[in-house]
Amino acid sequence: MKKPTNTALNISKSAPSNSSKSMFSQQVGQTANRKLRAQRHNYKLVWAGLGMMGLIGWSVAIPTMVGALIGIWLDKDYPTAYSWTLTLLLAGLCLGCATAWRWVAQEDQDIHKFEGNDDAD
C-alpha cells in the first residue's frame, strides 16, 4: 500500500496567498454584516412567525366556513338539484387559499425588497 505524500494531499507548507486572505476577510465581513442586520431587525421573532401562520390559517378557514354556512341556509330555504353547501364551501376554500397565497407572496416580496435595501449599508 502506497503512503500519501504532501503533494498527493495537496498540502502546502507555505503561507496563504494574499488573494485567499482577501477572500477570507471578505467572507468574514459578509457574515458580520448578516449578523448585524439580524440584530438590527430583531422584531421578526418566533412569535411573529407563529402569528403569521395563524393568520394564514384563519384567512383560509373563515371564507370556507362562511361559504358552508351560507350554503346550508340556501339548501334549507331554496332546495335545488345540486348542493349549495358543497358549492359554496369549495368556493370559500378557493377564495381563502387565493387570499393566503397573495398574502404570503406579498410578504415574501417585502422581505426581499427589505433585504436588498440593507445590502447597501
PDB file of C-alpha atoms in Angstrom:
ATOM      1  CA  MET A   1       0.000   0.000   0.000  1.00  0.00           C
ATOM      2  CA  LYS A   2       1.387   3.386  -1.007  1.00  0.00           C
ATOM      3  CA  LYS A   3       1.617   6.169   1.590  1.00  0.00           C
ATOM      4  CA  PRO A   4       0.111   9.513   0.568  1.00  0.00           C
ATOM      5  CA  THR A   5       2.590  12.316   0.140  1.00  0.00           C
ATOM      6  CA  ASN A   6       2.174  16.008   0.805  1.00  0.00           C
ATOM      7  CA  THR A   7       1.715  16.660  -2.908  1.00  0.00           C
ATOM      8  CA  ALA A   8      -0.923  13.931  -3.157  1.00  0.00           C
ATOM      9  CA  LEU A   9      -2.876  15.512  -0.302  1.00  0.00           C
ATOM     10  CA  ASN A  10      -2.358  18.958  -1.784  1.00  0.00           C
ATOM     11  CA  ILE A  11      -0.828  20.235   1.453  1.00  0.00           C
ATOM     12  CA  SER A  12       1.281  23.320   1.197  1.00  0.00           C
ATOM     13  CA  LYS A  13       3.617  24.400   3.980  1.00  0.00           C
ATOM     14  CA  SER A  14       3.889  27.928   2.623  1.00  0.00           C
ATOM     15  CA  ALA A  15       1.843  30.857   3.962  1.00  0.00           C
ATOM     16  CA  PRO A  16      -1.593  31.541   2.413  1.00  0.00           C
ATOM     17  CA  SER A  17      -1.598  33.876  -0.554  1.00  0.00           C
ATOM     18  CA  ASN A  18      -2.955  37.413  -0.420  1.00  0.00           C
ATOM     19  CA  SER A  19      -5.928  36.502  -2.598  1.00  0.00           C
ATOM     20  CA  SER A  20      -7.024  33.747  -0.194  1.00  0.00           C
ATOM     21  CA  LYS A  21      -6.596  36.176   2.718  1.00  0.00           C
ATOM     22  CA  SER A  22      -8.732  38.773   0.991  1.00  0.00           C
ATOM     23  CA  MET A  23     -11.403  36.182   0.136  1.00  0.00           C
ATOM     24  CA  PHE A  24     -11.431  35.023   3.752  1.00  0.00           C
ATOM     25  CA  SER A  25     -11.720  38.564   5.097  1.00  0.00           C
ATOM     26  CA  GLN A  26     -14.490  39.263   2.579  1.00  0.00           C
ATOM     27  CA  GLN A  27     -16.418  36.191   3.784  1.00  0.00           C
ATOM     28  CA  VAL A  28     -15.927  37.217   7.401  1.00  0.00           C
ATOM     29  CA  GLY A  29     -17.148  40.713   6.561  1.00  0.00           C
ATOM     30  CA  GLN A  30     -20.274  39.371   4.854  1.00  0.00           C
ATOM     31  CA  THR A  31     -21.031  37.129   7.812  1.00  0.00           C
ATOM     32  CA  ALA A  32     -20.586  40.028  10.220  1.00  0.00           C
ATOM     33  CA  ASN A  33     -22.906  42.225   8.139  1.00  0.00           C
ATOM     34  CA  ARG A  34     -25.576  39.497   8.143  1.00  0.00           C
ATOM     35  CA  LYS A  35     -25.339  39.182  11.919  1.00  0.00           C
ATOM     36  CA  LEU A  36     -25.555  42.943  12.402  1.00  0.00           C
ATOM     37  CA  ARG A  37     -28.637  43.137  10.148  1.00  0.00           C
ATOM     38  CA  ALA A  38     -30.250  40.310  12.114  1.00  0.00           C
ATOM     39  CA  GLN A  39     -29.613  42.128  15.385  1.00  0.00           C
ATOM     40  CA  ARG A  40     -30.896  45.415  13.973  1.00  0.00           C
ATOM     41  CA  HIS A  41     -34.113  43.863  12.661  1.00  0.00           C
ATOM     42  CA  ASN A  42     -34.864  41.576  15.571  1.00  0.00           C
ATOM     43  CA  TYR A  43     -38.617  42.344  15.572  1.00  0.00           C
ATOM     44  CA  LYS A  44     -39.391  39.222  13.497  1.00  0.00           C
ATOM     45  CA  LEU A  45     -39.240  36.667  16.264  1.00  0.00           C
ATOM     46  CA  VAL A  46     -40.640  33.185  16.555  1.00  0.00           C
ATOM     47  CA  TRP A  47     -43.931  34.551  17.858  1.00  0.00           C
ATOM     48  CA  ALA A  48     -44.319  36.740  14.786  1.00  0.00           C
ATOM     49  CA  GLY A  49     -43.860  33.664  12.570  1.00  0.00           C
ATOM     50  CA  LEU A  50     -46.393  31.684  14.587  1.00  0.00           C
ATOM     51  CA  GLY A  51     -48.807  34.603  14.448  1.00  0.00           C
ATOM     52  CA  MET A  52     -48.429  34.761  10.670  1.00  0.00           C
ATOM     53  CA  MET A  53     -49.184  31.036  10.404  1.00  0.00           C
ATOM     54  CA  GLY A  54     -52.309  31.591  12.490  1.00  0.00           C
ATOM     55  CA  LEU A  55     -53.431  34.499  10.327  1.00  0.00           C
ATOM     56  CA  ILE A  56     -52.951  32.463   7.172  1.00  0.00           C
ATOM     57  CA  GLY A  57     -54.957  29.620   8.697  1.00  0.00           C
ATOM     58  CA  TRP A  58     -57.796  31.936   9.625  1.00  0.00           C
ATOM     59  CA  SER A  59     -57.720  33.578   6.183  1.00  0.00           C
ATOM     60  CA  VAL A  60     -58.498  30.135   4.727  1.00  0.00           C
ATOM     61  CA  ALA A  61     -60.864  28.911   7.457  1.00  0.00           C
ATOM     62  CA  ILE A  62     -63.172  31.941   7.662  1.00  0.00           C
ATOM     63  CA  PRO A  63     -64.188  32.123   3.968  1.00  0.00           C
ATOM     64  CA  THR A  64     -64.622  28.335   3.938  1.00  0.00           C
ATOM     65  CA  MET A  65     -66.916  28.388   6.970  1.00  0.00           C
ATOM     66  CA  VAL A  66     -68.880  31.396   5.707  1.00  0.00           C
ATOM     67  CA  GLY A  67     -69.411  29.643   2.378  1.00  0.00           C
ATOM     68  CA  ALA A  68     -70.569  26.478   4.136  1.00  0.00           C
ATOM     69  CA  LEU A  69     -72.970  28.381   6.405  1.00  0.00           C
ATOM     70  CA  ILE A  70     -74.496  30.322   3.509  1.00  0.00           C
ATOM     71  CA  GLY A  71     -74.756  27.053   1.575  1.00  0.00           C
ATOM     72  CA  ILE A  72     -76.586  25.340   4.455  1.00  0.00           C
ATOM     73  CA  TRP A  73     -79.008  28.261   4.676  1.00  0.00           C
ATOM     74  CA  LEU A  74     -79.625  28.197   0.897  1.00  0.00           C
ATOM     75  CA  ASP A  75     -80.097  24.402   0.883  1.00  0.00           C
ATOM     76  CA  LYS A  76     -82.630  24.649   3.686  1.00  0.00           C
ATOM     77  CA  ASP A  77     -84.647  27.568   2.255  1.00  0.00           C
ATOM     78  CA  TYR A  78     -84.139  27.066  -1.502  1.00  0.00           C
ATOM     79  CA  PRO A  79     -83.593  23.367  -2.247  1.00  0.00           C
ATOM     80  CA  THR A  80     -82.233  22.561  -5.703  1.00  0.00           C
ATOM     81  CA  ALA A  81     -80.886  19.522  -7.536  1.00  0.00           C
ATOM     82  CA  TYR A  82     -77.315  20.364  -6.505  1.00  0.00           C
ATOM     83  CA  SER A  83     -75.841  21.201  -3.120  1.00  0.00           C
ATOM     84  CA  TRP A  84     -75.296  24.850  -2.340  1.00  0.00           C
ATOM     85  CA  THR A  85     -73.353  23.809   0.759  1.00  0.00           C
ATOM     86  CA  LEU A  86     -70.723  21.889  -1.171  1.00  0.00           C
ATOM     87  CA  THR A  87     -70.528  24.505  -3.927  1.00  0.00           C
ATOM     88  CA  LEU A  88     -70.085  27.471  -1.595  1.00  0.00           C
ATOM     89  CA  LEU A  89     -67.764  25.521   0.700  1.00  0.00           C
ATOM     90  CA  LEU A  90     -65.427  24.886  -2.250  1.00  0.00           C
ATOM     91  CA  ALA A  91     -65.780  28.495  -3.414  1.00  0.00           C
ATOM     92  CA  GLY A  92     -64.888  29.746   0.076  1.00  0.00           C
ATOM     93  CA  LEU A  93     -61.938  27.378   0.228  1.00  0.00           C
ATOM     94  CA  CYS A  94     -60.636  28.608  -3.142  1.00  0.00           C
ATOM     95  CA  LEU A  95     -61.126  32.237  -2.108  1.00  0.00           C
ATOM     96  CA  GLY A  96     -59.321  31.646   1.201  1.00  0.00           C
ATOM     97  CA  CYS A  97     -56.415  29.852  -0.461  1.00  0.00           C
ATOM     98  CA  ALA A  98     -56.063  32.617  -3.054  1.00  0.00           C
ATOM     99  CA  THR A  99     -56.065  35.242  -0.302  1.00  0.00           C
ATOM    100  CA  ALA A 100     -53.434  33.361   1.708  1.00  0.00           C
ATOM    101  CA  TRP A 101     -51.300  32.830  -1.403  1.00  0.00           C
ATOM    102  CA  ARG A 102     -51.422  36.535  -2.250  1.00  0.00           C
ATOM    103  CA  TRP A 103     -50.608  37.482   1.327  1.00  0.00           C
ATOM    104  CA  VAL A 104     -47.587  35.164   1.520  1.00  0.00           C
ATOM    105  CA  ALA A 105     -46.329  36.357  -1.881  1.00  0.00           C
ATOM    106  CA  GLN A 106     -46.610  39.987  -0.731  1.00  0.00           C
ATOM    107  CA  GLU A 107     -44.720  39.238   2.494  1.00  0.00           C
ATOM    108  CA  ASP A 108     -42.005  37.432   0.526  1.00  0.00           C
ATOM    109  CA  GLN A 109     -41.689  40.379  -1.844  1.00  0.00           C
ATOM    110  CA  ASP A 110     -41.463  42.825   1.082  1.00  0.00           C
ATOM    111  CA  ILE A 111     -38.777  40.711   2.775  1.00  0.00           C
ATOM    112  CA  HIS A 112     -36.655  40.539  -0.384  1.00  0.00           C
ATOM    113  CA  LYS A 113     -37.091  44.271  -1.011  1.00  0.00           C
ATOM    114  CA  PHE A 114     -36.105  44.926   2.621  1.00  0.00           C
ATOM    115  CA  GLU A 115     -33.018  42.702   2.360  1.00  0.00           C
ATOM    116  CA  GLY A 116     -31.993  44.417  -0.863  1.00  0.00           C
ATOM    117  CA  ASN A 117     -32.054  47.808   0.848  1.00  0.00           C
ATOM    118  CA  ASP A 118     -29.889  46.503   3.715  1.00  0.00           C
ATOM    119  CA  ASP A 119     -27.120  45.353   1.373  1.00  0.00           C
ATOM    120  CA  ALA A 120     -26.402  48.986   0.530  1.00  0.00           C
ATOM    121  CA  ASP A 121     -25.408  49.693   4.185  1.00  0.00           C
TER     122      ASP A 121
END
